[in-house]
XYZ file of C-alpha atoms in Angstrom:
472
model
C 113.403 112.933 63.596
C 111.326 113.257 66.489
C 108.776 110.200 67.494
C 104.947 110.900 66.035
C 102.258 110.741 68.413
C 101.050 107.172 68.057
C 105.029 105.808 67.846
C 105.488 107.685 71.812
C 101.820 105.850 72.981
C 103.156 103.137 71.632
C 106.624 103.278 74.044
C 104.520 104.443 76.990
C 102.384 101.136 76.561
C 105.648 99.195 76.099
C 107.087 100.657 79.093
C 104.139 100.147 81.159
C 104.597 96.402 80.631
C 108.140 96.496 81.821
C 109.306 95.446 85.503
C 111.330 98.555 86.165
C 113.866 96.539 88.369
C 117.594 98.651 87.231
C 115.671 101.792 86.309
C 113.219 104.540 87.043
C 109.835 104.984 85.682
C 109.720 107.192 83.349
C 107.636 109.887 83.182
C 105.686 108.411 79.889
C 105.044 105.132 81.458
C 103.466 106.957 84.733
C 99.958 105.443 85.206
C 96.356 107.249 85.679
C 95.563 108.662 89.392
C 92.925 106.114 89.527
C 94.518 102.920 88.593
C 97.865 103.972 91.359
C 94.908 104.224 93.850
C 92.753 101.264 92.783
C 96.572 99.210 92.809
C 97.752 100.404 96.138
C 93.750 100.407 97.724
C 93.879 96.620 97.704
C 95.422 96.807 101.300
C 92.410 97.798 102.487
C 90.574 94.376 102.196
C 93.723 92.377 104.478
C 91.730 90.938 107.513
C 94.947 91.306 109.158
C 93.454 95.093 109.760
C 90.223 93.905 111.461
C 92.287 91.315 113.962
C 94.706 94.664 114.519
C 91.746 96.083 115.932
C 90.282 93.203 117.942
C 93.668 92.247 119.518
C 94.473 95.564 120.761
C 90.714 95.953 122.164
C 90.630 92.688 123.687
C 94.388 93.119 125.102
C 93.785 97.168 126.093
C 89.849 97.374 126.803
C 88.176 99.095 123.850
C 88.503 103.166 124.466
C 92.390 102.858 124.560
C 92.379 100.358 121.778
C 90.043 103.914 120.389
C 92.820 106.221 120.797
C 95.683 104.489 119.660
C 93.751 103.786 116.230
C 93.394 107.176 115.520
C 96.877 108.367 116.985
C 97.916 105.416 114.369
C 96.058 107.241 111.668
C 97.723 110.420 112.198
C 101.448 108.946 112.439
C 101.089 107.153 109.190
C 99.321 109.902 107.385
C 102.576 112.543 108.110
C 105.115 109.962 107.481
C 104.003 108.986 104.197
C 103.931 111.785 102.698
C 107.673 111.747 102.455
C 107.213 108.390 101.046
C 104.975 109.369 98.281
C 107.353 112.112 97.480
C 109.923 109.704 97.148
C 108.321 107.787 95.216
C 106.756 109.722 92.474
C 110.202 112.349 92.189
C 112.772 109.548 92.070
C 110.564 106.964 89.993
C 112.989 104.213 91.346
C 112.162 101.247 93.675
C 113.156 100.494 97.540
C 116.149 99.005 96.268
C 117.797 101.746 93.815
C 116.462 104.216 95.979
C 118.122 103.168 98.837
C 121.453 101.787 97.142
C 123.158 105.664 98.162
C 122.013 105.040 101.848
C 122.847 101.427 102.317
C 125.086 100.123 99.658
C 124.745 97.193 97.257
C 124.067 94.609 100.307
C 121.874 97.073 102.088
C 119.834 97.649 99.097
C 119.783 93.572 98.366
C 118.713 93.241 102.567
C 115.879 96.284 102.010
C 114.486 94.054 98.824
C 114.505 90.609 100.671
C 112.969 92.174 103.839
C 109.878 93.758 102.042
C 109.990 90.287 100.159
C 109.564 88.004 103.258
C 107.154 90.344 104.750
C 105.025 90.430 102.100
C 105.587 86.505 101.816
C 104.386 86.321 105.290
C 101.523 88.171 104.716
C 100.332 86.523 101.771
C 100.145 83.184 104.019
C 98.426 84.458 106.599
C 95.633 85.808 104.438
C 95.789 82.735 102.494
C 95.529 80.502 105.762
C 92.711 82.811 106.717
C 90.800 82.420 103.561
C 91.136 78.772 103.943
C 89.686 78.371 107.348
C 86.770 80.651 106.124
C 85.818 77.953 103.512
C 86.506 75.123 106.153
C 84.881 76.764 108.610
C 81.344 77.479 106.175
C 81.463 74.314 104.509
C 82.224 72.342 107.878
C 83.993 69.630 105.777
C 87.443 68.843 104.419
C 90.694 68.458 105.328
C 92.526 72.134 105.632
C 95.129 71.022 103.605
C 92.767 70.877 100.748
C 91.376 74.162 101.294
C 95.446 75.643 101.211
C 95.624 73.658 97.802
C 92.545 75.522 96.670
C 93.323 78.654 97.864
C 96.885 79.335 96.731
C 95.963 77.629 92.884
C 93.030 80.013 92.621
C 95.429 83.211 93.151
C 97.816 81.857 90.466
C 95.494 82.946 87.281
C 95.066 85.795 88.794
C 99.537 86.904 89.169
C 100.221 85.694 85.449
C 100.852 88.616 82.753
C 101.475 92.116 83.559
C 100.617 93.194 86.672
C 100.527 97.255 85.958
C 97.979 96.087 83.047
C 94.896 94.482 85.291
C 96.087 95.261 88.922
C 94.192 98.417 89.160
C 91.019 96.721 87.291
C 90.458 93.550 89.090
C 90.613 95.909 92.434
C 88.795 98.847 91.280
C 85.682 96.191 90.403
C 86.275 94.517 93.792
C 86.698 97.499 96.242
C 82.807 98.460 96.214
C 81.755 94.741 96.669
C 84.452 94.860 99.704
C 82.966 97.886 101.015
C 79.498 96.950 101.123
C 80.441 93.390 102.649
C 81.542 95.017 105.350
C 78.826 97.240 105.788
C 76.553 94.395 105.326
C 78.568 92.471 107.928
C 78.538 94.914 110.735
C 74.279 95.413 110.101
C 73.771 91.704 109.954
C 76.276 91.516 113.455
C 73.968 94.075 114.976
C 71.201 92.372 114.174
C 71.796 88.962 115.592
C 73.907 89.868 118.189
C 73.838 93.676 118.676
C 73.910 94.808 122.217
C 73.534 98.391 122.080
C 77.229 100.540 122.885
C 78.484 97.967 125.532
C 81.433 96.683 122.698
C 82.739 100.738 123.398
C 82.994 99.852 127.098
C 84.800 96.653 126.929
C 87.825 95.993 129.482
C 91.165 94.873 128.376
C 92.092 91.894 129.199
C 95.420 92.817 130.465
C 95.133 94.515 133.821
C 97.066 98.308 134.036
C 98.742 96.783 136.713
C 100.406 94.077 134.154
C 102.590 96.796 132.291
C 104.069 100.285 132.970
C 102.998 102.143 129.827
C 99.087 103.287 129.458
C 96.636 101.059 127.100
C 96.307 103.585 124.296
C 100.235 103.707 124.252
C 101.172 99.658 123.677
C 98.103 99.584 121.032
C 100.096 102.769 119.409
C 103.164 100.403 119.687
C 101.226 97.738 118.003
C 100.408 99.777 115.011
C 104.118 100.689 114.327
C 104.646 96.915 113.734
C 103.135 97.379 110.186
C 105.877 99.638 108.273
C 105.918 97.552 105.761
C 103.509 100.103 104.491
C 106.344 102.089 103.840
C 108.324 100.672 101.427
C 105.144 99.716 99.711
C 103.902 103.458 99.436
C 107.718 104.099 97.593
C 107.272 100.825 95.240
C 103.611 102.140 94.100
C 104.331 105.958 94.274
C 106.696 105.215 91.557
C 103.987 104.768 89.026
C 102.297 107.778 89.621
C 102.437 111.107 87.742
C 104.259 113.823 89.278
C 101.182 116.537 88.341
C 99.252 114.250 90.524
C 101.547 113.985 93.790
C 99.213 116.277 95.836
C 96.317 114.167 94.934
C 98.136 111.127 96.024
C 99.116 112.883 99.394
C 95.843 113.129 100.464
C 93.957 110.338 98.778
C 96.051 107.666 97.225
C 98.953 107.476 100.415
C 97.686 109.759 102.414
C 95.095 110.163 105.673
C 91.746 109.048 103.162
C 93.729 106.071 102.946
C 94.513 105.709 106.422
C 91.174 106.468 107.801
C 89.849 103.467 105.933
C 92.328 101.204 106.608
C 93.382 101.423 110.195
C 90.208 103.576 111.680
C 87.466 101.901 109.438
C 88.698 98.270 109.950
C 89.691 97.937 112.795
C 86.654 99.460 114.849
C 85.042 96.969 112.244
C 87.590 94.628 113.783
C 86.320 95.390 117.495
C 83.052 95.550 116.903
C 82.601 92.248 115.119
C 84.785 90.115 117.386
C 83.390 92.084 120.548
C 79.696 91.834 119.662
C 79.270 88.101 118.065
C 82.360 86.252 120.334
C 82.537 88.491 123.190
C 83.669 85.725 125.395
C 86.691 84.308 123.219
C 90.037 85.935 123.192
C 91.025 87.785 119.976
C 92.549 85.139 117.388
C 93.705 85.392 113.809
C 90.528 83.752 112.919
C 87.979 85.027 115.310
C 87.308 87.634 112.696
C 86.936 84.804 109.606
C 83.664 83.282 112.371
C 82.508 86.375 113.179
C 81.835 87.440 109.498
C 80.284 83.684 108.374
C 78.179 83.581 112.192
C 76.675 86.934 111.079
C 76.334 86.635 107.020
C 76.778 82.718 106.374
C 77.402 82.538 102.205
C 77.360 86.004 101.979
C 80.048 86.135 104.898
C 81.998 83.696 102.908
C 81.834 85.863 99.744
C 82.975 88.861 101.273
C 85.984 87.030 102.517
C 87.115 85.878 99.305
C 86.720 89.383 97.726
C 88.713 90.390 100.825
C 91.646 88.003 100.453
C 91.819 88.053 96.512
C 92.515 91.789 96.939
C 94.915 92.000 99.106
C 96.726 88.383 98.111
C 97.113 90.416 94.762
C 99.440 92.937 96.382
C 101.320 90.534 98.458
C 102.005 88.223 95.365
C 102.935 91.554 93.521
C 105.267 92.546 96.383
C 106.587 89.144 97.228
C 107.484 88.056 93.541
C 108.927 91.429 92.315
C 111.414 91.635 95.409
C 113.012 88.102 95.092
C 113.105 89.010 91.369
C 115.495 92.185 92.618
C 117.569 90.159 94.938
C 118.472 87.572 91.993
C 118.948 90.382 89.460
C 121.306 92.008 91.852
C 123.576 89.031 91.934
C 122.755 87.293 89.381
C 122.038 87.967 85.162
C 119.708 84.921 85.126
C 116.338 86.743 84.231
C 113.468 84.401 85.287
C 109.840 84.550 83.458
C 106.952 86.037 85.895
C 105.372 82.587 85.541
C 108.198 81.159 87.295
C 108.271 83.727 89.696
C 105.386 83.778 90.893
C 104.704 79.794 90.562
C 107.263 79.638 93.278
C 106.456 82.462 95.723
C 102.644 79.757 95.848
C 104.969 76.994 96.263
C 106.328 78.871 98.995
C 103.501 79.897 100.690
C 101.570 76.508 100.479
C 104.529 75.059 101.998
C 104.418 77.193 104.857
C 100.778 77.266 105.308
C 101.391 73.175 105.680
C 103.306 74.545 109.039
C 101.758 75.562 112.201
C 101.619 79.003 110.194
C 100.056 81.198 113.165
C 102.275 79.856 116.212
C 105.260 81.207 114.098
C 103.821 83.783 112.078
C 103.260 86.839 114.549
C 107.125 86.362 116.298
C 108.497 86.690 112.653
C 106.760 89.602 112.141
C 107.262 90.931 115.195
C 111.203 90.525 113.942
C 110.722 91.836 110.357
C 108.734 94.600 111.994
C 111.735 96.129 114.311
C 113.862 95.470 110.816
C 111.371 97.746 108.876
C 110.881 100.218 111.822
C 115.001 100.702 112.120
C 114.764 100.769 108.003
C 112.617 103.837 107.919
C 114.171 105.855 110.753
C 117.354 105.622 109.097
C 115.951 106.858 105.306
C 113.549 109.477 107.003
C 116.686 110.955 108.463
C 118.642 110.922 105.155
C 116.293 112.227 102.966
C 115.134 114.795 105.939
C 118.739 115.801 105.916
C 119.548 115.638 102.366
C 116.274 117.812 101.056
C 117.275 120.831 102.475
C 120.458 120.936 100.369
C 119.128 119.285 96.806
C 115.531 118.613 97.561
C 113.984 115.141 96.204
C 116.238 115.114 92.951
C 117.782 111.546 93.211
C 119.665 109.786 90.871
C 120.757 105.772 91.282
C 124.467 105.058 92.563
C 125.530 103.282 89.616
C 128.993 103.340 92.040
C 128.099 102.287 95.052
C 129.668 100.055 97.067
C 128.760 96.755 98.812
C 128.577 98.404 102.171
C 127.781 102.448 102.878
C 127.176 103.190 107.130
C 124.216 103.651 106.995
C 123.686 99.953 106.827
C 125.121 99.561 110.441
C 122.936 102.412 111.403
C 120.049 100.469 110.277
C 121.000 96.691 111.483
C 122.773 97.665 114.987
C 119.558 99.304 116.250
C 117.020 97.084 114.943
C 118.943 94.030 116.265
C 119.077 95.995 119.800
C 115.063 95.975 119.386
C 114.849 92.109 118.826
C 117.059 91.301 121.487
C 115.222 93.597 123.916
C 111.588 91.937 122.652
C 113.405 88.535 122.779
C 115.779 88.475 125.997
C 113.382 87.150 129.168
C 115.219 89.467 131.646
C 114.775 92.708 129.886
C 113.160 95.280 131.555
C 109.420 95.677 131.385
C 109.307 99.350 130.502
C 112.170 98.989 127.493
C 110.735 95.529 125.837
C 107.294 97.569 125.702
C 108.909 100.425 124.141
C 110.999 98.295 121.818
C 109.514 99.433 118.708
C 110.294 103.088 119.247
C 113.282 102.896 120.468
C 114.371 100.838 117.698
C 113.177 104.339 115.359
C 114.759 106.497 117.875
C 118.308 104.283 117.913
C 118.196 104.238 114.017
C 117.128 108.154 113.795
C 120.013 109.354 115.944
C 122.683 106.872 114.892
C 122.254 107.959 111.123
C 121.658 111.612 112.157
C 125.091 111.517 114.423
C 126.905 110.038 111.443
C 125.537 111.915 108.752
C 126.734 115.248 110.478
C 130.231 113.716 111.195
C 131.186 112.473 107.380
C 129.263 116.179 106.128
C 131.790 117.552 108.604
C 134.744 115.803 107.283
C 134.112 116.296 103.909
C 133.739 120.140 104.359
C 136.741 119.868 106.204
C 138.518 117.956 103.348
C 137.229 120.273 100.685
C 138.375 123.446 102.991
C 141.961 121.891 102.913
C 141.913 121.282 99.535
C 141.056 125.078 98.320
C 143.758 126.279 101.126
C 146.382 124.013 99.218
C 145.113 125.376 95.583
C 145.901 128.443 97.322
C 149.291 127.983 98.495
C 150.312 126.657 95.161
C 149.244 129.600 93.342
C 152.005 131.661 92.004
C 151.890 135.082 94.416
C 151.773 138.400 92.112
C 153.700 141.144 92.104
């Protein structure tokens, strides 16, 4: 007998509550435009965007830093939208979407990758947050503030994410936005100089490097494709009547010109205009906002931070949960999960947290960069034959080649970032060729097994011929 009305609401509800970690979405747990966007929008509040934007000015000189930021825009507005395709045809995560491309261990890597990143992320922001109360209150030990910080995000992670994600960010994006309106008028205000922040040198001379300004600060950008994976993870949710929607808006270049262009000219002009004579530094943004709004400064950094540490958590927490499912049938309580992932991160923020932080990115970047060349190429390849229709591998095995097409190239990137005698002109264009490497190594060995298995089937129809009893 089929299901009544209220029993099928009642299933979508149930499903919404599930972590989807060994299955897709389905299509009656898919979630409202508004609450994908309102989820996925809390990116927009990571400070890490405003320093993107004062490092590359203060490294570049401000009109290159100008031009990369909206070449940036552009690059990540076209690539995603095979990423929000992905997302909302297949319903499946990074992990089962990828298990065809990778294999079992590839898939595992993919999840732990996004995981640490996102780990990573989630201390910095934390660690900023905490020097923004230190540095208003001009008292206590910064150990204290870490305490504070990471137990406040805790109440926050417990329950089901899908159920208040979108409503705890949809309440705090306006108060973001106007904080950083009210920032930049209060900046101008007390320290405003006119349009001399568009005219500001770099401080690395042309002479230093052998690529233009506007090119390394494009280079710079590419370091953040962790946004990539997270567009497939979120895209998931979202209804497939609504994937044009989420193109433009949700994914798409809205999303990108307030996250890279609106921030980080934010970014520039903040650092540029209230410390113009101190270098870029992960906290030169956290002083610029308190020197120009005090409390209010303050306030709009802790909307800021419990934003975006609500996707980082989100990210961090349901990754390791993959990793341990994949190996494992121990299935841990979200509690535990994400009581750990703070553990974690207080921990680390007890470190030195920004002398390490940026070379591990820098690492995880090339990883994520090498990860995406190789699944734009197979999906590019493999659309033209079946389109976006993508079912999990329940047979895969540990280890597919693309794996080596991802690793191989994206350990060629560290070494060339990380080896003192490399050549100027390759360690700046690491990054690239790192997507380049991983594009053309997949591509090469996609065509080759296609090849081979044509030529296998070919044989196999000419000996079904042979065999065939000739009439007459």
């Amino acid at each position: 007998m089929p299901a009544l009305p209220s029993q099928e609401a009642h299933r979508a509800r149930h499903d919404k509550d599930i972590n989807f970690s060994e299955q897709a979405v389905p299509l009656a747990a898919r979630l409202g435009r508004w609450k994908v966007t309102m989820s996925f929008w809390s990116i927009l509040s990571a400070m890490v965007w405003l320093f993107y934007g004062a490092l590359v000015s203060s490294l570049y000189g401000t009109r290159d830093s100008l031009i990369a930021i909206v070449l940036a825009v552009v690059f990540y507005s076209v690539l995603n939208v095979l990423t929000t395709r992905l997302g909302i045809q297949s319903g499946l995560n990074i992990a089962l979407l990828t298990r065809s491309i990778f294999g079992r261990w590839g898939a595992t890597l993919t999840a732990l990758l996004v995981a640490a990143t996102t780990l990573y992320y989630a201390v910095f922001e934390s660690s900023i947050l905490a020097v923004g109360f230190q540095t208003y209150f001009e008292a206590g030990d910064i150990r204290l503030w870490y305490a504070i910080v990471v137990l406040g995000m805790l109440p926050l992670m417990f329950g089901s994410v899908q159920s208040w994600m979108a409503k705890i960010n949809g309440i705090l994006l306006p108060f973001y936005g106007v904080g950083l309106a009210a920032t930049l008028i209060a900046a101008y205000l007390k320290y405003g100089d006119g349009w001399a922040w568009l005219s500001v040198p770099g401080t690395v001379p042309q002479d230093d490097h052998i690529l233009p300004g506007w090119v390394l600060g494009f280079i710079l950008y590419m370091g953040n494709f962790i946004l990539m994976p997270t567009t497939i993870d979120f895209a998931r949710f979202a209804k497939r009547e609504d994937e044009k929607f989420h193109e433009r808006v949700t994914f798409g270049w809205v999303f990108y010109v307030l996250l890279i262009l609106v921030n980080s000219v934010a970014g520039i002009y903040l650092v540029q205009t209230v410390l113009p004579d101190s270098p870029a530094s992960e906290t030169g943004v956290v002083h610029a906002v308190i020197a120009s709004l005090g409390f209010f400064g303050l306030l709009f950094i802790v909307v800021s931070q419990t934003r975006i540490n609500t996707l980082n958590y989100f990210q961090s927490t349901t990754n390791f949960e993959r990793v341990l499912d994949a190996y494992s049938k121990v299935r841990l309580p979200r509690a535990v999960w994400v009581t750990a992932v703070a553990l974690v991160v207080f921990l680390m923020m007890l470190t030195d947290v920004f002398s390490y932080l940026h070379m591990a990115l820098i690492w995880q970047g090339a990883l994520l960069v090498g990860w995406f060349g190789v699944v734009l190429t197979h999906f590019a390849f493999s659309a033209r034959h079946k389109g976006l229709d993508i079912e999990i591998d329940a047979d895969a095995p540990n280890v597919r080649w693309g794996l080596f097409a991802w690793v191989l190239p994206s350990l060629a990137g560290v070494a060339l970032l990380q080896i003192d005698s490399t050549p100027p002109l390759l360690k700046e264009a690491a990054v690239p060729i790192v997507l380049l490497l991983s594009i053309v190594c997949y591509g090469a060995t996609y065509a080759a097994v296609n090849r081979s298995n044509a030529s296998s089937r070919a044989a196999a129809h000419r000996d079904k011929g042979i065999e065939r009893p000739i009439a007459g």
